[in-house]
CSV table of C-alpha atoms in Angstrom, one decimal:
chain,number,residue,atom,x,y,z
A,107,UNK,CA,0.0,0.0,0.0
A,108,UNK,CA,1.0,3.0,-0.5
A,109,UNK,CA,1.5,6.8,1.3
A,110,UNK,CA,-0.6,9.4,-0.1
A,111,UNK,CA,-1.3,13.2,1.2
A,112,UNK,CA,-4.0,15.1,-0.2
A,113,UNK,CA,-3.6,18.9,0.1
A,114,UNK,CA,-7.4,20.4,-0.5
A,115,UNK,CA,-9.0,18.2,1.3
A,116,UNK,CA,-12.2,19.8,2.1
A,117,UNK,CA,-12.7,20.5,-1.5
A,118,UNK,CA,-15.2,18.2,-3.8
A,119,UNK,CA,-12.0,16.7,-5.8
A,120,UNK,CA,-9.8,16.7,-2.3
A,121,UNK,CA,-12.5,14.9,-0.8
A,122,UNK,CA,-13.6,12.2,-3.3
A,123,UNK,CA,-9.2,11.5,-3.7
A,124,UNK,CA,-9.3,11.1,0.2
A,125,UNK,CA,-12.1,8.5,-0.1
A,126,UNK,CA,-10.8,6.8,-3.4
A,127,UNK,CA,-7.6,6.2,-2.1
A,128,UNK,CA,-8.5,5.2,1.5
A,129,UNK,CA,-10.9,3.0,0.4
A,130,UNK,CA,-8.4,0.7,-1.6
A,131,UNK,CA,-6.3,0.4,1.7
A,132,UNK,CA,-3.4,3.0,0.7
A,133,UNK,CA,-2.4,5.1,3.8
A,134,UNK,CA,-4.1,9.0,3.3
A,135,UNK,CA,-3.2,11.8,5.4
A,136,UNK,CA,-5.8,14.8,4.2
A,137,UNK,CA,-4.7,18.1,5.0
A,138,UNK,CA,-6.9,21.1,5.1
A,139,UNK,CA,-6.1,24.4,6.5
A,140,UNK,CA,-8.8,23.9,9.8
A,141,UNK,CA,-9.1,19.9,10.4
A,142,UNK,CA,-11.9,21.4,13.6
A,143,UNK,CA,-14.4,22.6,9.9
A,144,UNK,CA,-14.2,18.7,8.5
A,145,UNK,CA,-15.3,15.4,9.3
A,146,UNK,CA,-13.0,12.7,10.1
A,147,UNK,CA,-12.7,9.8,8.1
A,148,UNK,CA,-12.2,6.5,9.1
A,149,UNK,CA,-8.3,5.6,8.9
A,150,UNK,CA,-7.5,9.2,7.4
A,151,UNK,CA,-5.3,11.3,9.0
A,152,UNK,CA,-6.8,14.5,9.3
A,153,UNK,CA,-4.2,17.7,9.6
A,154,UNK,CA,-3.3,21.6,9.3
A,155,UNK,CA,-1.2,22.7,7.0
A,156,UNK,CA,-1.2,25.2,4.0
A,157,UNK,CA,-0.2,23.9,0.5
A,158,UNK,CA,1.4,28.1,-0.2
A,159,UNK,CA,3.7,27.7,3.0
A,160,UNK,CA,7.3,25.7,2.0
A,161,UNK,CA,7.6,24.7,5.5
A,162,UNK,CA,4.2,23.2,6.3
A,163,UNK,CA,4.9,21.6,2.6
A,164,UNK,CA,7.7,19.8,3.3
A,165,UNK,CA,6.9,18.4,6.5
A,166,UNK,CA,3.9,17.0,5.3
A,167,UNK,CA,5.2,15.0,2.0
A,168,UNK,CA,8.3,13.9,3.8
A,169,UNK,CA,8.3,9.9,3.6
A,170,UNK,CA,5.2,9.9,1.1
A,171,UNK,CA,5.0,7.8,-1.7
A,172,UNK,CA,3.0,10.3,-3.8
A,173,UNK,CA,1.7,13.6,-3.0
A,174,UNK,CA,-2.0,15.4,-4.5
A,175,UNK,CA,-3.1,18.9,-4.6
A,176,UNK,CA,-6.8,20.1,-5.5
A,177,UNK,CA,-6.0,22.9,-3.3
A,178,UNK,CA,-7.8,26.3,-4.8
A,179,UNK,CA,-8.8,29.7,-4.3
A,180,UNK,CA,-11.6,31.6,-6.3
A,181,UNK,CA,-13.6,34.7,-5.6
A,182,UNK,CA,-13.6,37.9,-4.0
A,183,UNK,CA,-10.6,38.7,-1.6
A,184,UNK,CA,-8.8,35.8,-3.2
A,185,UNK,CA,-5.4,36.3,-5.0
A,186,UNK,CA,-5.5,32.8,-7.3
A,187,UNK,CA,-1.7,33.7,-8.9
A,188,UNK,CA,-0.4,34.4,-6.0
A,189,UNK,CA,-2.0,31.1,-4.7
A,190,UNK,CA,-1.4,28.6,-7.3
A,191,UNK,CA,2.5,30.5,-8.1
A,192,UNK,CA,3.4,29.7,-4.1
A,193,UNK,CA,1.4,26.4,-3.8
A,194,UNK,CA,3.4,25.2,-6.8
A,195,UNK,CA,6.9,26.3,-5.8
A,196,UNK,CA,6.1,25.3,-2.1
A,197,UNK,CA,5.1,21.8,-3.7
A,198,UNK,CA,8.3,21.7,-5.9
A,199,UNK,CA,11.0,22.3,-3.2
A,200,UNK,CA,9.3,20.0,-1.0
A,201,UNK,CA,10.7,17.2,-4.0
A,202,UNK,CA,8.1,14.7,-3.5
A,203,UNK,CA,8.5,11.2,-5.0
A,204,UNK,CA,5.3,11.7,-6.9
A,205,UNK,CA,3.5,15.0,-7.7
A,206,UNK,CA,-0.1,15.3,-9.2
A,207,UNK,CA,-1.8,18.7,-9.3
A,208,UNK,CA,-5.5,19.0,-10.4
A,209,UNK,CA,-6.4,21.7,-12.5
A,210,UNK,CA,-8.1,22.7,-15.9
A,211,UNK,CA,-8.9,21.3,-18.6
A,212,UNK,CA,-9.0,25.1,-20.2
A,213,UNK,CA,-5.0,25.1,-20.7
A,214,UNK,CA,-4.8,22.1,-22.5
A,215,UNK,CA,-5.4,22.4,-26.7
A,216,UNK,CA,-8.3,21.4,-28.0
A,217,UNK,CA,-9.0,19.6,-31.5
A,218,UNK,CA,-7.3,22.5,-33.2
A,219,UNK,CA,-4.3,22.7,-31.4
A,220,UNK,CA,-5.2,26.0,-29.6
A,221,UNK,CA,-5.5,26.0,-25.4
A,222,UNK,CA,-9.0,26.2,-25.1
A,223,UNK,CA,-8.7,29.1,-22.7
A,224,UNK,CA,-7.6,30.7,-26.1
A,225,UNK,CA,-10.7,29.7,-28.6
A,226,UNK,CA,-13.5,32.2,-29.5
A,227,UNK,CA,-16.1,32.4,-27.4
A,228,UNK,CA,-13.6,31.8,-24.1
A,229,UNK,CA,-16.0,33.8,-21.2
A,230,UNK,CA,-13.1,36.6,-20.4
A,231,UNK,CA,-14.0,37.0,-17.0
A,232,UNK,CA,-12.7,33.6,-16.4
A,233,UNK,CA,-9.2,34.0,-18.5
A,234,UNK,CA,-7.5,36.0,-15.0
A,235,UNK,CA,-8.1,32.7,-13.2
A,236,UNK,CA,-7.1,30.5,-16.2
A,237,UNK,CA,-3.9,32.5,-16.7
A,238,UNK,CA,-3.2,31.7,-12.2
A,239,UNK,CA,-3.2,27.8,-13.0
A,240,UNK,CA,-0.9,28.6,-16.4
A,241,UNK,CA,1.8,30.3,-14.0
A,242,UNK,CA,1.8,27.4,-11.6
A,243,UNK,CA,1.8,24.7,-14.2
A,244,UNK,CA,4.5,26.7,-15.6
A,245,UNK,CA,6.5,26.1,-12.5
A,246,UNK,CA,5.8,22.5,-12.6
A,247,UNK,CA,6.8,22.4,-15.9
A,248,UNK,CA,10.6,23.9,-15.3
A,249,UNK,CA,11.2,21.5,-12.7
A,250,UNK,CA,12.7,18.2,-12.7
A,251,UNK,CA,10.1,16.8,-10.6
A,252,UNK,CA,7.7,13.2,-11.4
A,253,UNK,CA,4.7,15.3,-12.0
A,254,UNK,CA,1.6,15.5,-13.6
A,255,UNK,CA,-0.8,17.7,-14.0
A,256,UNK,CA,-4.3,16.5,-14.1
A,257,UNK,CA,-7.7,17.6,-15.3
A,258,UNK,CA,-11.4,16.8,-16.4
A,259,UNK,CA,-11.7,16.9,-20.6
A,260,UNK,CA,-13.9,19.6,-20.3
A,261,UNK,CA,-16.0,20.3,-16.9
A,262,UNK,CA,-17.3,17.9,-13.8
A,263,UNK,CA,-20.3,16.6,-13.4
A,264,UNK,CA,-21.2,18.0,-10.1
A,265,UNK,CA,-23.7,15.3,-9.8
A,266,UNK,CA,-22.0,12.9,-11.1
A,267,UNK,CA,-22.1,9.3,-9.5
A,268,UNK,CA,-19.4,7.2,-9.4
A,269,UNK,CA,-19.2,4.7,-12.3
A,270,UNK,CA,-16.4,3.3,-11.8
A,271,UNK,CA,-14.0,4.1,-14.7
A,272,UNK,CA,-12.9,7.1,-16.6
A,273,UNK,CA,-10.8,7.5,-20.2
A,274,UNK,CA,-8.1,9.7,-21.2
A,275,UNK,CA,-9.3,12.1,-23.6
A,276,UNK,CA,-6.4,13.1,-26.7
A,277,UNK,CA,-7.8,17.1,-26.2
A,278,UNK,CA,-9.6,19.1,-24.5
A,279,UNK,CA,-13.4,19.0,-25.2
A,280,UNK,CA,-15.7,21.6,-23.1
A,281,UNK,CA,-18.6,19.3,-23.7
A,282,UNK,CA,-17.4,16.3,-21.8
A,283,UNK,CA,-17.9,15.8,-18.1
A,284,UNK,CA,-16.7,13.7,-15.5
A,285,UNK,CA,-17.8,13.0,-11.9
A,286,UNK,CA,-15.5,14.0,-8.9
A,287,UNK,CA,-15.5,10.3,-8.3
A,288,UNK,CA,-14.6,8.7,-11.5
A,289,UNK,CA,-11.5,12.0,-11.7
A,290,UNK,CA,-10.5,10.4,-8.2
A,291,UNK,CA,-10.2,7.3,-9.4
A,292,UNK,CA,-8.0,8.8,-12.3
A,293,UNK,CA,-5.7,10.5,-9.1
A,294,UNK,CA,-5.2,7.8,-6.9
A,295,UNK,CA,-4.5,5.5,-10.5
A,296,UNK,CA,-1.6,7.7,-11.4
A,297,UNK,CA,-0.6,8.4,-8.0
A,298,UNK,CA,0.1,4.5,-7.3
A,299,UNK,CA,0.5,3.4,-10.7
A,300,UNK,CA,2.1,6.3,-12.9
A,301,UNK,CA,0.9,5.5,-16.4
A,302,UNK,CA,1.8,9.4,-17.7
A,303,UNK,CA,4.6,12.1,-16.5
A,304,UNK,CA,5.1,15.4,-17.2
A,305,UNK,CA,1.8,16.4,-18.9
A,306,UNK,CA,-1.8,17.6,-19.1
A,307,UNK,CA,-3.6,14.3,-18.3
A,308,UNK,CA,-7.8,14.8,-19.6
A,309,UNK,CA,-10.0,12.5,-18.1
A,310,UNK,CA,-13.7,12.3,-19.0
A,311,UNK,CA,-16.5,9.7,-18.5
A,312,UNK,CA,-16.0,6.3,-20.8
């Protein structure tokens, strides 16, 4: 079995990882920035720490066999490139075995070739918090870390039951969806089984 931290926790992707990956038996410590806001989970370990600070970082992934982030900030009073620029560096220097960052499936290329962030049409109030995940995938990009970025084809299902099984998508399609459940399964695949490193990984519903 394997060692797995999940920073974001709380969050819909953060949760469904923790339960994905506890339920096949691997060892999950979820960390969320108040543990006293969250349920426990049965044989999770539940902690404080903050996915933008290098120290908290590093003393979390030390001795883990792989470590996820659906950490995210969005909304008023939020600063997303500041967040996702200090999350990823924080996450780099930490040098974890295994790195796998959730994100969007709006900087990956579409059937053109052209990130889909960039197509006609894009809603521009959205392109400020697109351009936040660029810089920190950016970052993961110029390191020499085993990473992978990781994303639904197009949107979630919110909804979305679990069915079990999800495909990897060749570009990025707004049109598909994916439950949080079936993208877990996806996470805790490639976080105990790397099949792909170094990329934009697109899962979406068989």
């Amino acid at each position: 079995m394997s060692r797995i931290v999940v920073f974001g926790a709380g969050g819909r992707a953060g949760q469904q990882a923790v339960a994905e990956a506890a339920g096949r038996g691997h060892e999950v410590t979820a960390v969320v920035r108040d543990p006293a806001k969250h349920q426990a989970v049965a044989g999770v370990e539940l902690v404080a720490g903050d996915v933008t600070d290098a120290s908290s970082v590093a003393a979390l992934v030390k001795d883990q066999d792989a470590v996820i982030s659906t950490a995210a900030v969005y909304g008023e009073g939020t600063d997303p490139h500041g967040f996702f620029t200090s999350s990823a560096r924080a996450l780099v220097e930490a040098q974890p075995a295994r790195l796998i960052v959730a994100g969007l499936s709006a900087l990956a290329p579409d059937a053109t070739g052209q990130r889909t962030m960039d197509g006609p049409g894009f809603p521009p109030e959205f392109r400020p918090f697109c351009e936040a995940h660029a810089a920190g995938l950016e970052i993961l990009r110029e390191s020499t870390l085993d990473w992978l970025y990781a994303s639904p084809a197009g949107d979630f299902d919110h909804e979305g039951p679990r069915t079990g099984g999800y495909v990897v998508a060749a570009a990025a399609d707004l049109t598909k969806r994916v439950s949080y459940a079936d993208f877990a399964i996806a996470l805790i695949d490639e976080a105990t089984k790397p099949a792909h490193r170094g990329q934009h990984l697109l899962v979406t519903t068989p």
